[in-house]
XYZ file of C-alpha atoms in Angstrom:
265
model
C 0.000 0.000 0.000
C 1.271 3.672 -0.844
C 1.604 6.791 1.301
C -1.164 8.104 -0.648
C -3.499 4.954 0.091
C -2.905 4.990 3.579
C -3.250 9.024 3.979
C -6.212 8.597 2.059
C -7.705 5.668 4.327
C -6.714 7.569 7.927
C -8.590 10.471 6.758
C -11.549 8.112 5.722
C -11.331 6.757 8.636
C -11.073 10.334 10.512
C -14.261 11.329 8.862
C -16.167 8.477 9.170
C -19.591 9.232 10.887
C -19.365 6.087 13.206
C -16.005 7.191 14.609
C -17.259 10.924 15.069
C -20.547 9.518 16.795
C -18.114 6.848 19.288
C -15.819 9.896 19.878
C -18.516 11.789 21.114
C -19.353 8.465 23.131
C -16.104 8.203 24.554
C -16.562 12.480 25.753
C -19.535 11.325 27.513
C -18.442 8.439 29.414
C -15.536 10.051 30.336
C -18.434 13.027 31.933
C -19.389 9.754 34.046
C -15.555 8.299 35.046
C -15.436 12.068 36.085
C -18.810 12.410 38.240
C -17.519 8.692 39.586
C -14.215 9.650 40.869
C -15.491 13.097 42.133
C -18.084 10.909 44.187
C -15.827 8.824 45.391
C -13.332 11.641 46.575
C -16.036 12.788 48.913
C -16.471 9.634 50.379
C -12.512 9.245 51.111
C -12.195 13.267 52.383
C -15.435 12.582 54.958
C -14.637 8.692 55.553
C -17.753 7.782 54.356
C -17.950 3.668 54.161
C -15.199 2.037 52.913
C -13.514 4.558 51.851
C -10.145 3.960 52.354
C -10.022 0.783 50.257
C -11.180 2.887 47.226
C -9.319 4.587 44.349
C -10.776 7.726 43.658
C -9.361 7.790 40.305
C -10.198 6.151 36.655
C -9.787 2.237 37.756
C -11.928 3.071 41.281
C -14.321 4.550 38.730
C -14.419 1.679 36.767
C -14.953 -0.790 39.681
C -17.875 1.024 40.913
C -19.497 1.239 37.448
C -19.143 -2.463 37.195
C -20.753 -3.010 40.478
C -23.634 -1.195 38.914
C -27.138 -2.913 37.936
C -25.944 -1.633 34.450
C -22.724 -1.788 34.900
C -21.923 -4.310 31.927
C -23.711 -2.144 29.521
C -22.167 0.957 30.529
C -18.379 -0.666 30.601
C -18.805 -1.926 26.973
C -20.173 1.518 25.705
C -17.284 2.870 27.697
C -14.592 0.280 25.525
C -16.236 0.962 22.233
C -16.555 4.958 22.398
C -12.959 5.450 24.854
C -11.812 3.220 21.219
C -13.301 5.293 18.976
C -12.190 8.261 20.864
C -8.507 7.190 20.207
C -9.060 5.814 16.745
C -10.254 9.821 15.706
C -7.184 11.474 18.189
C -4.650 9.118 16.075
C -5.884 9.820 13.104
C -6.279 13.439 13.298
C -3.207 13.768 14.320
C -1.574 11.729 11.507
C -3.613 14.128 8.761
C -3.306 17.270 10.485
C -0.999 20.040 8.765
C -0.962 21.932 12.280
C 2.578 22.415 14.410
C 4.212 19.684 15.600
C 3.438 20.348 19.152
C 0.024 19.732 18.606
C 0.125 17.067 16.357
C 1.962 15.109 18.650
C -0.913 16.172 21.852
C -3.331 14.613 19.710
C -1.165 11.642 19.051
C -0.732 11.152 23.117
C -4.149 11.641 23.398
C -4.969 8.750 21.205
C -2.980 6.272 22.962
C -4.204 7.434 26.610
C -7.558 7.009 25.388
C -6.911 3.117 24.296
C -4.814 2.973 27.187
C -8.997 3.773 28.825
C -10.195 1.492 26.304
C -8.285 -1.624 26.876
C -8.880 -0.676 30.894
C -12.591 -0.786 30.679
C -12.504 -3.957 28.294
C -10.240 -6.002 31.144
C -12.549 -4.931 33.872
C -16.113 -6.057 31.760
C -14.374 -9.310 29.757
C -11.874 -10.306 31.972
C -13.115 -9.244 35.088
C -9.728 -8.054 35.961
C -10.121 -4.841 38.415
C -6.526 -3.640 38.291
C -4.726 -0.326 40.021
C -4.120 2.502 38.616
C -1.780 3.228 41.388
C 0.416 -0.159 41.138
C 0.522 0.652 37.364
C 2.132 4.192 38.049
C 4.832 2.747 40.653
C 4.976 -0.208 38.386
C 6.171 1.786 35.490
C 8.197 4.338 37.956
C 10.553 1.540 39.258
C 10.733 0.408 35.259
C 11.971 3.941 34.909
C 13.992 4.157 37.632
C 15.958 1.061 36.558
C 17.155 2.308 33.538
C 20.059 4.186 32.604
C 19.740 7.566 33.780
C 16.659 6.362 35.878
C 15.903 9.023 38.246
C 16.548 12.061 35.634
C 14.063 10.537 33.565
C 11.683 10.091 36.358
C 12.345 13.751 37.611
C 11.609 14.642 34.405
C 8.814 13.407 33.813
C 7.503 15.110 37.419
C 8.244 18.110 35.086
C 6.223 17.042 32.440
C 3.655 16.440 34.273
C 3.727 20.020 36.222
C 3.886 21.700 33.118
C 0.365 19.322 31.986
C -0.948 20.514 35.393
C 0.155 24.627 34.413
C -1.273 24.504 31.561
C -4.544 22.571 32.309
C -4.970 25.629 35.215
C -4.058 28.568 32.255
C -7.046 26.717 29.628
C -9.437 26.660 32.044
C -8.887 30.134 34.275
C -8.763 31.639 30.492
C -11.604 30.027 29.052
C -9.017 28.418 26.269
C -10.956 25.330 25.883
C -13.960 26.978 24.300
C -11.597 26.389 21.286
C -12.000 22.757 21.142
C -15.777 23.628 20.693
C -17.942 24.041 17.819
C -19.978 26.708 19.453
C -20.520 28.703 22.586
C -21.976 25.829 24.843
C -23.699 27.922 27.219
C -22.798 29.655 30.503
C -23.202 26.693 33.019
C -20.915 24.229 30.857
C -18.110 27.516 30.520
C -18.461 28.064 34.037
C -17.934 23.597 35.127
C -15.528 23.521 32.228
C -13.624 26.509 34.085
C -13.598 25.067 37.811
C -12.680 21.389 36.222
C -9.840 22.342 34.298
C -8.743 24.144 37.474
C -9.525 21.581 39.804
C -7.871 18.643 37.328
C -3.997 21.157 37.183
C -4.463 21.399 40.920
C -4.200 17.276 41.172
C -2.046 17.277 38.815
C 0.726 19.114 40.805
C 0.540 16.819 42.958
C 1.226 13.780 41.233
C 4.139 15.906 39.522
C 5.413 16.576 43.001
C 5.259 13.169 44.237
C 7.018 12.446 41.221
C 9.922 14.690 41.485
C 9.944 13.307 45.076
C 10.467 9.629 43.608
C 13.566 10.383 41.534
C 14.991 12.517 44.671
C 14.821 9.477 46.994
C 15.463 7.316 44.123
C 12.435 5.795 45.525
C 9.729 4.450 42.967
C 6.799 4.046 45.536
C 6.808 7.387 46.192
C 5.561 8.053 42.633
C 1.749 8.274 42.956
C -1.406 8.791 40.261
C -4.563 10.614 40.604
C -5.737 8.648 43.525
C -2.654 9.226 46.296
C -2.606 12.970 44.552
C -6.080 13.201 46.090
C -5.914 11.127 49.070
C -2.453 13.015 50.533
C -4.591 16.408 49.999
C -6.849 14.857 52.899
C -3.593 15.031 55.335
C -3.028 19.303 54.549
C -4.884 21.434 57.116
C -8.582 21.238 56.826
C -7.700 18.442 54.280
C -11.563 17.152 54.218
C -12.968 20.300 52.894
C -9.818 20.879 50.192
C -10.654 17.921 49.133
C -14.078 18.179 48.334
C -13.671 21.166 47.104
C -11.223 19.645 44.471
C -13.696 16.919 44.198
C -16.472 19.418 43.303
C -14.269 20.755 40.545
C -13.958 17.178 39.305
C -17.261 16.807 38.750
C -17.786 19.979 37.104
C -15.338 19.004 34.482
C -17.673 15.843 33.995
C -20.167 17.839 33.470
C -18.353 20.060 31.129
C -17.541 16.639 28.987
C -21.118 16.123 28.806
C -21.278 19.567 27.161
C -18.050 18.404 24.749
C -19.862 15.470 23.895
C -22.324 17.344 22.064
C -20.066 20.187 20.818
C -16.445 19.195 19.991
C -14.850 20.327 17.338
C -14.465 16.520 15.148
């Protein structure tokens, strides 16, 4: 097969209505991961059942859906439209004539959202739970062991800082209105603003804890989403930062409800 043929079936692929509809799929269900974990945040900053045996973070989110009367239903929309939602990042990314720097965003995008995909399918055909948060020091001490170990792990602390800065700057500015077709209305600007905030506050934590890791030259210090959010209980009046972060987690589910219906595909 030629360049040409295959440039010509990615952007067939790109354009096809059935991966537009899944990608909008995949913006919703991730509205619901986000509602899931914010839910379950709450419970862990109030000890609220069994809280501490929880993840408040996409895998916890996943368990809980699949203890759900609809759980199986809602897992398997949540593996074909997360897919779909990769399939279009990947592909718009290989036909776009944009900079590099966003090309290559859109290509990262793709994978984390298969990375989602292949997560929801182990959880609803394998029954395989999994932890996010074994994964990350998993793939830390993998890091750490290889030449160079703890630079690489300190700098990707950095990366992920600069994720968490910039997530902070597109929401306090309003920037992701761009990745919209339209204005969406006031309430989704308004969740889309406190959950983009709310999402580059975890964030630099888990590029902290990071940074921490290749310090100590220590891979269980490295942390994901859920001991970002569960160490934020520990600060002064922990409980109520918490929530409050929590809050802002669900508003950015809501706000993907809102992208569901308007992204620019």
């Amino acid at each position: 097969m030629s360049s040409a043929d295959v440039s010509r079936v990615t952007r067939e692929a790109n354009e096809s209505p059935v991966v537009e509809w899944g990608a909008r799929v995949g913006y919703a269900v991730l509205g619901v991961l986000h509602l899931v974990i914010a839910y379950l945040a709450v419970k862990i900053a109030w000890g609220i059942g069994s809280s501490g045996s929880q993840s408040a973070d996409q895998s916890g989110a996943l368990s809980t859906v699949a203890g759900s009367t609809t759980g199986p239903f809602l897992l398997w929309v949540a593996v074909v439209g997360f897919a779909l939602l990769g399939l279009w990042n990947l592909t718009e990314g290989a036909i776009s004539h944009g900079e590099a720097t966003d090309r290559l965003k859109l290509a990262a995008k793709g994978v984390m959202y298969l990375f989602f995909a292949w997560t929801a399918f182990k959880v609803v055909a394998l029954g395989t739970e999994g932890s996010s948060e074994k994964d990350t020091e998993d793939a830390t001490q993998a890091l750490m062991g290889s030449p160079a170990g703890q630079v690489l792990v300190g700098a990707l602390g950095l990366v992920v800082l600069g994720i968490a800065g910039y997530h902070v700057y597109k929401g306090w500015k309003k920037k992701f209105l761009g990745d919209l077709t339209e204005h969406p209305g006031d309430w989704a600007v308004q969740a889309g603003r406190a959950g983009y905030v709310a999402k580059g506050v975890a964030l630099v934590v888990v590029g902290v804890f990071f940074l921490v890791a290749a310090v100590q030259h220590d891979a269980d210090k490295a942390q994901g989403l859920d001991g970002a959010l569960k160490s934020l209980k520990d600060m002064t009046g922990g409980s109520v930062v918490l929530t409050v972060v929590a809050l802002g987690i669900a508003a950015y589910g809501v706000y993907s409800f809102a992208r569901a219906r308007y992204a620019r595909l």
